[in-house]
Tab-separated table of C-alpha atoms in Angstrom:
chain	number	residue	atom	x	y	z
A	202	MET	CA	-0.039	-0.032	0.033
A	203	GLY	CA	1.414	3.421	-0.992
A	204	TYR	CA	1.121	6.831	0.414
A	205	ALA	CA	-2.061	9.016	0.136
A	206	ILE	CA	-0.548	12.277	1.288
A	207	ARG	CA	3.114	13.189	1.340
A	208	PHE	CA	4.795	16.448	2.367
A	209	GLU	CA	8.502	16.903	1.098
A	210	ASN	CA	10.259	19.666	3.056
A	211	VAL	CA	7.225	22.014	2.640
A	212	THR	CA	7.318	25.683	3.703
A	213	LYS	CA	4.502	28.023	3.549
A	214	ARG	CA	5.137	31.787	4.028
A	215	TYR	CA	2.219	34.070	3.734
A	216	PRO	CA	2.938	37.433	2.070
A	217	ARG	CA	3.559	40.456	4.258
A	218	GLY	CA	0.741	42.836	4.433
A	219	GLY	CA	0.859	45.768	1.917
A	220	PRO	CA	-1.195	48.782	1.451
A	221	ARG	CA	-4.984	48.351	1.904
A	222	TYR	CA	-5.622	48.958	-1.797
A	223	ALA	CA	-3.236	48.040	-4.698
A	224	SER	CA	-1.393	50.926	-6.296
A	225	LEU	CA	1.009	51.406	-9.115
A	226	ARG	CA	3.330	53.362	-6.809
A	227	HIS	CA	3.683	50.565	-4.280
A	228	ASP	CA	4.187	47.848	-7.046
A	229	PHE	CA	6.825	50.021	-8.762
A	230	ALA	CA	8.690	50.618	-5.457
A	231	GLU	CA	8.720	46.938	-4.567
A	232	GLY	CA	9.888	46.055	-8.145
A	233	VAL	CA	12.729	48.491	-7.740
A	234	ARG	CA	13.743	47.148	-4.329
A	235	ARG	CA	13.784	43.565	-5.673
A	236	ALA	CA	15.869	44.545	-8.662
A	237	GLY	CA	18.312	46.395	-6.519
A	238	ARG	CA	18.790	43.287	-4.270
A	239	ARG	CA	19.316	41.119	-7.335
A	240	LEU	CA	21.951	43.464	-8.807
A	241	ALA	CA	23.846	43.499	-5.435
A	242	GLY	CA	23.846	39.682	-5.475
A	243	GLN	CA	21.575	39.435	-2.423
A	244	ARG	CA	19.106	36.628	-2.073
A	245	SER	CA	15.488	37.912	-1.924
A	246	GLU	CA	13.993	36.547	1.284
A	247	GLY	CA	10.232	36.425	1.994
A	248	ARG	CA	9.274	38.850	4.657
A	249	GLY	CA	5.794	37.502	5.637
A	250	PRO	CA	4.978	35.118	8.541
A	251	ILE	CA	5.953	31.493	8.245
A	252	ALA	CA	3.116	29.109	8.805
A	253	LEU	CA	4.969	25.843	7.971
A	254	GLU	CA	8.709	25.374	7.880
A	255	ASP	CA	10.478	22.508	6.137
A	256	LEU	CA	7.634	20.054	7.126
A	257	SER	CA	7.879	16.415	5.913
A	258	PHE	CA	5.497	13.596	6.700
A	259	GLU	CA	3.572	10.793	4.944
A	260	ILE	CA	0.163	9.328	5.519
A	261	GLU	CA	-0.515	5.813	4.041
A	262	GLU	CA	-3.566	4.964	2.116
A	263	GLY	CA	-6.342	3.787	4.400
A	264	GLU	CA	-4.676	5.356	7.533
A	265	SER	CA	-6.465	7.536	10.127
A	266	TYR	CA	-4.141	10.310	10.967
A	267	ALA	CA	-4.367	13.267	13.255
A	268	ILE	CA	-2.578	16.591	13.583
A	269	VAL	CA	-2.614	18.066	17.120
A	270	GLY	CA	-1.123	21.285	18.429
A	271	PRO	CA	-1.985	24.688	19.824
A	272	ASN	CA	-3.749	27.481	17.946
A	273	GLY	CA	-1.440	28.982	15.398
A	274	ALA	CA	0.740	25.841	15.039
A	275	GLY	CA	0.047	25.515	11.257
A	276	LYS	CA	-2.551	22.773	11.383
A	277	THR	CA	-5.185	24.553	9.156
A	278	THR	CA	-2.464	25.690	6.775
A	279	ALA	CA	-1.433	22.131	6.211
A	280	LEU	CA	-4.983	21.079	5.447
A	281	LYS	CA	-5.453	23.972	3.064
A	282	LEU	CA	-2.296	22.796	1.090
A	283	ILE	CA	-3.713	19.287	0.987
A	284	SER	CA	-7.108	20.653	-0.301
A	285	ARG	CA	-5.399	22.868	-2.950
A	286	ILE	CA	-7.024	25.910	-1.416
A	287	SER	CA	-3.508	27.231	-0.935
A	288	TYR	CA	-0.024	26.137	-2.388
A	289	PRO	CA	3.410	25.922	-0.686
A	290	THR	CA	6.115	28.540	-0.944
A	291	SER	CA	8.629	25.770	-1.406
A	292	GLY	CA	8.667	21.991	-1.180
A	293	ARG	CA	6.188	19.602	-2.621
A	294	VAL	CA	2.875	18.264	-1.557
A	295	ARG	CA	1.911	14.925	-3.283
A	296	ILE	CA	-1.782	13.737	-3.034
A	297	ARG	CA	-3.213	10.482	-4.444
A	298	GLY	CA	-6.932	10.329	-4.770
A	299	ARG	CA	-9.959	12.648	-4.535
A	300	VAL	CA	-10.026	14.877	-1.513
A	301	GLY	CA	-13.188	15.781	0.448
A	302	ALA	CA	-12.623	18.508	2.954
A	303	LEU	CA	-14.409	20.271	5.781
A	304	ILE	CA	-11.990	22.918	6.983
A	305	GLU	CA	-14.375	25.572	8.363
A	306	VAL	CA	-18.042	26.023	8.803
A	307	GLY	CA	-19.710	26.458	5.389
A	308	SER	CA	-16.661	25.268	3.473
A	309	GLY	CA	-17.692	23.581	0.227
A	310	VAL	CA	-21.147	25.153	0.124
A	311	HIS	CA	-22.290	28.183	-1.760
A	312	PRO	CA	-24.416	30.551	0.340
A	313	GLU	CA	-26.613	31.660	-2.434
A	314	LEU	CA	-27.642	28.139	-3.470
A	315	ASN	CA	-30.038	25.955	-1.557
A	316	ALA	CA	-29.010	22.489	-0.071
A	317	ARG	CA	-30.271	20.539	-3.027
A	318	GLU	CA	-28.179	22.684	-5.479
A	319	ASN	CA	-25.120	22.500	-3.350
A	320	ILE	CA	-25.136	18.743	-3.230
A	321	TRP	CA	-25.219	18.625	-7.082
A	322	LEU	CA	-22.550	21.284	-7.410
A	323	TYR	CA	-20.201	19.601	-4.993
A	324	GLY	CA	-20.623	16.219	-6.786
A	325	GLN	CA	-19.686	17.840	-10.067
A	326	ILE	CA	-16.599	19.546	-8.503
A	327	MET	CA	-15.536	16.149	-7.286
A	328	GLY	CA	-15.828	14.765	-10.763
A	329	MET	CA	-18.853	12.529	-10.141
A	330	SER	CA	-21.437	11.578	-12.580
A	331	LYS	CA	-25.143	12.552	-12.172
A	332	ALA	CA	-25.976	8.863	-11.481
A	333	GLU	CA	-23.478	8.706	-8.677
A	334	VAL	CA	-24.685	11.853	-7.038
A	335	ARG	CA	-28.377	10.781	-7.401
A	336	ARG	CA	-27.509	7.407	-5.735
A	337	ARG	CA	-26.026	9.273	-2.802
A	338	PHE	CA	-28.501	12.167	-2.537
A	339	ASP	CA	-31.092	10.682	-0.166
A	340	GLU	CA	-28.283	9.378	2.183
A	341	ILE	CA	-26.814	12.858	2.404
A	342	VAL	CA	-30.161	14.463	3.213
A	343	GLU	CA	-30.888	11.904	5.898
A	344	PHE	CA	-27.433	12.281	7.465
A	345	ALA	CA	-27.583	15.988	7.532
A	346	GLU	CA	-31.285	15.980	8.910
A	347	LEU	CA	-32.095	18.980	6.611
A	348	GLY	CA	-35.092	17.588	4.658
A	349	HIS	CA	-37.253	20.375	6.053
A	350	ALA	CA	-34.950	23.081	4.677
A	351	LEU	CA	-33.705	21.456	1.444
A	352	ASP	CA	-34.882	24.315	-0.724
A	353	ARG	CA	-33.879	27.094	1.505
A	354	PRO	CA	-30.722	29.156	0.591
A	355	VAL	CA	-27.825	28.148	2.691
A	356	LYS	CA	-27.105	31.789	3.751
A	357	MET	CA	-30.323	31.446	5.739
A	358	TYR	CA	-28.951	28.460	7.664
A	359	SER	CA	-27.493	28.599	11.188
A	360	SER	CA	-23.871	27.692	11.556
A	361	GLY	CA	-24.776	24.257	12.867
A	362	MET	CA	-27.026	23.621	9.881
A	363	GLN	CA	-24.212	24.719	7.481
A	364	LEU	CA	-21.881	22.212	9.279
A	365	ARG	CA	-24.363	19.420	8.991
A	366	LEU	CA	-24.714	20.059	5.222
A	367	GLY	CA	-20.964	20.509	4.732
A	368	PHE	CA	-19.961	17.452	6.586
A	369	ALA	CA	-22.651	15.236	5.068
A	370	VAL	CA	-21.813	16.318	1.465
A	371	ALA	CA	-17.918	16.109	1.923
A	372	SER	CA	-18.197	12.610	3.674
A	373	HIS	CA	-20.769	10.971	1.393
A	374	LEU	CA	-19.450	11.808	-2.103
A	375	ASP	CA	-16.913	8.984	-2.152
A	376	PRO	CA	-13.703	10.852	-1.076
A	377	ASP	CA	-10.451	8.875	-1.159
A	378	ILE	CA	-9.138	11.273	1.392
A	379	PHE	CA	-11.328	12.892	3.930
A	380	VAL	CA	-9.956	15.986	5.710
A	381	VAL	CA	-11.720	17.410	8.785
A	382	ASP	CA	-10.708	20.459	10.752
A	383	GLU	CA	-11.959	21.838	14.093
A	384	ALA	CA	-15.207	22.757	12.353
A	385	LEU	CA	-16.944	19.878	14.216
A	386	ALA	CA	-16.763	21.939	17.486
A	387	VAL	CA	-19.702	23.936	16.229
A	388	GLY	CA	-22.093	20.990	16.100
A	389	ASP	CA	-24.165	19.726	18.969
A	390	ALA	CA	-22.995	16.647	21.001
A	391	GLY	CA	-25.321	14.271	19.113
A	392	PHE	CA	-24.158	15.322	15.678
A	393	GLN	CA	-20.381	15.287	16.779
A	394	ALA	CA	-21.025	11.549	17.763
A	395	LYS	CA	-22.613	10.956	14.453
A	396	CYS	CA	-19.680	12.545	12.643
A	397	VAL	CA	-17.165	10.371	14.581
A	398	GLU	CA	-19.131	7.217	13.573
A	399	ARG	CA	-19.101	8.359	9.963
A	400	MET	CA	-15.373	9.007	10.097
A	401	MET	CA	-14.728	5.590	11.607
A	402	LYS	CA	-16.883	3.960	8.869
A	403	LEU	CA	-14.846	5.654	6.156
A	404	VAL	CA	-11.616	4.335	7.724
A	405	ALA	CA	-13.136	0.871	7.845
A	406	GLU	CA	-13.933	1.119	4.147
A	407	GLY	CA	-10.252	1.862	3.397
A	408	ARG	CA	-10.461	5.634	2.976
A	409	THR	CA	-7.780	7.930	4.317
A	410	LEU	CA	-8.693	10.268	7.148
A	411	LEU	CA	-6.877	13.321	8.236
A	412	PHE	CA	-8.418	14.745	11.398
A	413	VAL	CA	-7.541	18.048	13.248
A	414	SER	CA	-9.237	18.754	16.489
A	415	HIS	CA	-8.743	19.967	20.088
A	416	ASN	CA	-11.056	17.268	21.167
A	417	LEU	CA	-8.377	14.783	22.129
A	418	SER	CA	-10.843	12.053	23.156
A	419	ALA	CA	-12.230	11.938	19.690
A	420	VAL	CA	-8.846	12.162	18.032
A	421	GLU	CA	-7.558	9.190	20.071
A	422	ALA	CA	-10.721	7.120	19.488
A	423	VAL	CA	-10.678	7.663	15.718
A	424	CYS	CA	-7.011	7.858	14.660
A	425	THR	CA	-4.095	5.352	14.836
A	426	GLU	CA	-1.235	7.736	14.015
A	427	GLY	CA	-0.500	11.396	14.471
A	428	MET	CA	1.761	14.404	14.446
A	429	PHE	CA	2.377	17.074	17.063
A	430	LEU	CA	2.839	20.338	15.258
A	431	LEU	CA	4.256	23.446	16.981
A	432	ASN	CA	5.201	26.704	15.227
A	433	GLY	CA	4.968	25.159	11.867
A	434	ARG	CA	7.376	22.374	12.703
A	435	SER	CA	6.920	18.629	13.379
A	436	GLN	CA	7.802	17.854	17.049
A	437	GLN	CA	6.829	14.213	16.976
A	438	GLN	CA	5.309	11.724	14.562
A	439	CYS	CA	4.323	8.418	16.187
A	440	PRO	CA	1.284	6.324	17.270
A	441	ILE	CA	-1.620	8.676	18.446
A	442	ARG	CA	-1.335	7.807	22.204
A	443	GLU	CA	2.188	8.927	22.266
A	444	THR	CA	1.465	12.059	20.131
A	445	ILE	CA	-1.258	13.025	22.532
A	446	HIS	CA	1.064	12.393	25.421
A	447	SER	CA	3.740	14.531	23.874
A	448	TYR	CA	1.214	17.401	23.346
A	449	THR	CA	-0.228	17.326	26.753
A	450	ASN	CA	3.210	17.261	28.285
A	451	TRP	CA	4.010	20.460	26.323
A	452	VAL	CA	0.835	22.033	27.595
A	453	GLU	CA	1.601	21.018	31.198
A	454	ASP	CA	5.192	22.394	30.875
A	455	ASN	CA	3.891	25.775	29.835
A	456	GLN	CA	1.430	25.694	32.635
A	457	LEU	CA	4.191	24.776	35.139
A	458	SER	CA	6.372	27.614	34.027
A	459	ARG	CA	3.539	30.116	34.189
A	460	LEU	CA	2.447	29.058	37.687
A	461	GLU	CA	6.025	28.951	39.055
A	462	GLU	CA	6.722	32.550	37.826
A	463	GLY	CA	3.533	33.728	39.585
A	464	PHE	CA	4.415	32.562	43.154
A	465	SER	CA	5.025	35.248	45.734
A	466	THR	CA	4.484	34.020	49.279
A	467	LYS	CA	2.852	36.565	51.565
A	468	SER	CA	4.042	36.437	55.160
A	469	SER	CA	2.121	37.875	58.247
A	470	ARG	CA	3.305	39.567	61.515
A	471	TYR	CA	2.956	36.184	63.214
A	472	MET	CA	4.955	33.853	60.908
A	473	SER	CA	6.735	33.579	57.511
A	474	LEU	CA	7.376	30.593	55.320
A	475	GLU	CA	11.060	29.927	54.668
A	476	LYS	CA	10.863	26.688	52.675
A	477	VAL	CA	8.485	24.225	51.146
A	478	THR	CA	9.354	20.879	49.624
A	479	CYS	CA	7.621	17.771	48.277
A	480	ASN	CA	9.363	14.523	49.093
A	481	ARG	CA	9.059	10.862	48.048
A	482	ALA	CA	8.765	7.981	50.480
A	483	ASP	CA	12.645	7.704	50.421
A	484	GLY	CA	12.977	11.310	51.600
A	485	ASN	CA	14.288	12.639	48.275
A	486	GLU	CA	12.894	15.981	47.190
A	487	THR	CA	10.896	15.780	43.808
A	488	TYR	CA	8.013	17.348	42.116
A	489	ALA	CA	7.094	14.520	39.735
A	490	TYR	CA	5.051	11.565	40.786
A	491	LYS	CA	3.115	8.524	39.536
A	492	THR	CA	-0.497	7.961	40.335
A	493	GLY	CA	-0.787	6.154	43.619
A	494	GLU	CA	2.815	7.158	44.859
A	495	GLU	CA	3.379	8.528	48.358
A	496	MET	CA	4.186	12.187	48.841
A	497	GLU	CA	5.310	14.075	51.981
A	498	VAL	CA	4.870	17.876	52.156
A	499	ARG	CA	7.317	19.754	54.393
A	500	LEU	CA	6.618	23.367	55.427
A	501	GLN	CA	9.312	25.261	57.239
A	502	PHE	CA	8.179	28.351	59.050
A	503	LYS	CA	9.604	30.943	61.314
A	504	ALA	CA	7.378	32.365	64.023
A	505	SER	CA	7.896	35.950	65.420
A	506	THR	CA	6.403	34.875	68.761
A	507	ARG	CA	5.199	31.846	70.543
A	508	LEU	CA	2.015	30.448	68.815
A	509	PRO	CA	-0.406	28.208	70.744
A	510	LYS	CA	-2.071	25.488	68.865
A	511	PRO	CA	-1.576	26.647	65.213
A	512	HIS	CA	-3.857	24.724	62.840
A	513	VAL	CA	-2.168	23.916	59.467
A	514	SER	CA	-4.201	23.055	56.332
A	515	ILE	CA	-2.689	21.780	53.087
A	516	GLY	CA	-4.770	21.639	49.864
A	517	ILE	CA	-4.200	20.413	46.299
A	518	THR	CA	-5.903	21.827	43.202
A	519	ASP	CA	-5.535	21.431	39.478
A	520	GLY	CA	-6.219	25.207	38.863
A	521	ARG	CA	-9.953	24.996	38.636
A	522	PRO	CA	-12.126	26.465	41.516
A	523	GLY	CA	-12.248	24.251	44.568
A	524	THR	CA	-9.840	21.990	46.393
A	525	LEU	CA	-9.420	18.416	45.228
A	526	ILE	CA	-7.522	17.154	48.340
A	527	LEU	CA	-7.589	18.834	51.773
A	528	CYS	CA	-5.491	17.674	54.777
A	529	SER	CA	-6.285	19.987	57.663
A	530	MET	CA	-5.630	20.064	61.497
A	531	LEU	CA	-9.076	21.803	61.741
A	532	ILE	CA	-10.605	18.495	60.751
A	533	ASP	CA	-8.270	15.835	62.334
A	534	GLY	CA	-7.326	17.787	65.492
A	535	ASN	CA	-3.599	17.089	65.185
A	536	ALA	CA	-2.460	20.728	65.980
A	537	PRO	CA	0.638	20.921	68.277
A	538	GLN	CA	0.356	22.534	71.740
A	539	SER	CA	2.506	25.468	70.643
A	540	VAL	CA	5.407	26.369	68.325
A	541	GLU	CA	8.095	29.217	68.316
A	542	GLY	CA	11.232	30.068	66.436
A	543	ARG	CA	11.921	27.952	63.325
A	544	PHE	CA	9.803	24.711	62.945
A	545	THR	CA	8.683	22.364	60.283
A	546	PHE	CA	5.252	20.813	59.704
A	547	SER	CA	5.294	17.494	57.738
A	548	CYS	CA	2.166	15.887	56.092
A	549	LYS	CA	2.479	12.546	54.549
A	550	LEU	CA	-0.067	11.615	51.734
A	551	HIS	CA	0.135	7.845	51.577
A	552	SER	CA	-1.202	7.433	48.063
A	553	LEU	CA	-1.881	10.253	45.649
A	554	PRO	CA	-5.185	9.513	43.966
A	555	LEU	CA	-4.439	11.969	41.001
A	556	LEU	CA	-4.212	11.478	37.230
A	557	PRO	CA	-1.530	12.987	35.125
A	558	ARG	CA	-1.372	16.802	34.903
A	559	VAL	CA	-0.081	19.823	36.811
A	560	TYR	CA	-1.297	20.600	40.315
A	561	GLN	CA	-0.856	23.368	42.781
A	562	LEU	CA	-0.012	22.963	46.562
A	563	TRP	CA	-1.816	25.466	48.833
A	564	ALA	CA	-1.508	26.018	52.588
A	565	SER	CA	-2.667	28.174	55.459
A	566	VAL	CA	-2.317	28.329	59.220
A	567	ARG	CA	-5.187	29.241	61.564
A	568	SER	CA	-5.093	30.516	65.065
A	569	GLU	CA	-5.799	28.690	68.291
A	570	GLN	CA	-9.579	29.466	67.989
A	571	ALA	CA	-9.522	28.008	64.588
A	572	PHE	CA	-10.630	31.451	63.237
A	573	GLY	CA	-8.343	34.136	61.760
A	574	ASP	CA	-5.268	33.366	59.604
A	575	LEU	CA	-1.804	33.453	61.080
A	576	PHE	CA	-0.620	32.493	57.508
A	577	ASP	CA	-3.010	33.253	54.657
A	578	TRP	CA	-4.302	30.503	52.415
A	579	GLN	CA	-2.172	30.794	49.265
A	580	PRO	CA	-0.385	28.692	46.580
A	581	LEU	CA	3.172	27.661	47.637
A	582	ALA	CA	4.387	25.146	44.990
A	583	THR	CA	3.560	23.064	41.927
A	584	PHE	CA	4.078	19.413	41.290
A	585	ARG	CA	3.252	17.051	38.519
A	586	ILE	CA	1.728	13.615	38.158
A	587	THR	CA	3.593	12.309	35.053
A	588	GLU	CA	2.398	8.730	34.650
A	589	PHE	CA	-0.717	6.488	35.031
A	590	PRO	CA	-0.076	2.815	34.450
A	591	ASN	CA	-3.448	1.481	33.276
A	592	LEU	CA	-3.876	3.043	29.825
A	593	HIS	CA	-5.989	0.407	27.924
A	594	GLY	CA	-9.166	2.120	26.532
A	595	PRO	CA	-9.745	3.628	23.209
A	596	ALA	CA	-9.434	7.259	24.652
A	597	ALA	CA	-7.366	6.559	27.778
A	598	GLN	CA	-4.595	9.032	27.333
A	599	ALA	CA	-6.924	11.838	26.409
A	600	HIS	CA	-9.358	11.386	29.322
A	601	VAL	CA	-6.632	10.867	31.848
A	602	SER	CA	-4.878	14.028	30.726
A	603	THR	CA	-7.924	16.403	30.420
A	604	ASP	CA	-10.983	15.050	32.282
A	605	ALA	CA	-11.733	14.441	35.933
A	606	PRO	CA	-8.340	14.407	37.845
A	607	ILE	CA	-9.207	11.983	40.853
A	608	TYR	CA	-8.532	8.287	40.405
A	609	VAL	CA	-10.270	5.820	42.639
A	610	SER	CA	-9.254	2.143	42.584
A	611	HIS	CA	-12.221	0.201	41.188
A	612	ASP	CA	-13.361	-2.969	39.370
A	613	TRP	CA	-16.054	-3.545	36.735
A	614	LYS	CA	-18.527	-6.418	36.769
A	615	VAL	CA	-21.084	-7.243	34.204
A	616	SER	CA	-23.928	-9.716	34.838
A	617	ALA	CA	-27.243	-10.646	33.226
A	618	ALA	CA	-30.328	-8.879	34.690
A	619	ARG	CA	-32.935	-11.225	36.329
């Protein structure tokens, strides 16, 4: 089996913005500048922004492939090159087969035509005969659920209705290569599930799928291979689970750097924090753990006076409102009789029930009466859960990295109902 899509050292540079309206003066001045550079033996370099830089990858026929990365990474630009909407500045894009593309809401449909006319027009653009389009017509209308608005101009459709029509047409008119961008995010949950089922069916039929989405669960469930694209360059090309892991690690590294830069501990007239550490069971300081591993938090304070019965609370959050884990002397009653000078509070969490991502460690100290802060509730450090051992499901990596953060040991059992 050969390739369906191949990028060979592809660079795409968009032209630098010129005047709002074209003018002979601007064109003449640019021509003179280019001629001057050539006469001086200087190479004429493009001066616009680079969307893709020296990008090479290959997608096999019948493969389901995903491109993941942050906004502005160059994902949509790559899809536009595949769809021949745009052309590379340098390098070569090779395509084998007919491409059906849904790159943005309303792509592939003409707003002045109605749905019926758009189906026929798209089929003719794809090179299909009237008999082939007629054979697929009812199936397209049924999938899009637009029978009630079939003769209404598309410009009167909502964005969701335009998406339904565009996806139904592009996916049912026998594409050899089906290209889907983040446009699915506009659809409701039911239609998104329907689209995922359709994409999986196309792959099962031997069609090639190229899927771009920030919905990592859908990407992992549908695709087998993938690429992590960043700043127009390929960071990793590998099986989809490893691709998603690489991308989420990049996201977490950025979050970790941002959080660490923002820490500024606020002391009070009663006490100040001198040091905070996270330690493994062997006592070594570390800020990276596996799910279920033991962690000991050590807080070293300095008190300006003798403090009777200070109540320490330690909390863990993933950045969203609310505390995921709370260990508090206000609850368990383990406050010391008094402290003074320099002292260290240690709290051992025997098994971290957390899934991979970045977490913040918060703490506070309340007075003897358990009311009024001696040390304000505030973030003190960040740590990271890097690994979860039981990744077996079709969307395991995506769910572990982005959904509910708490893991509870559990077992499944299925039995026949009586």
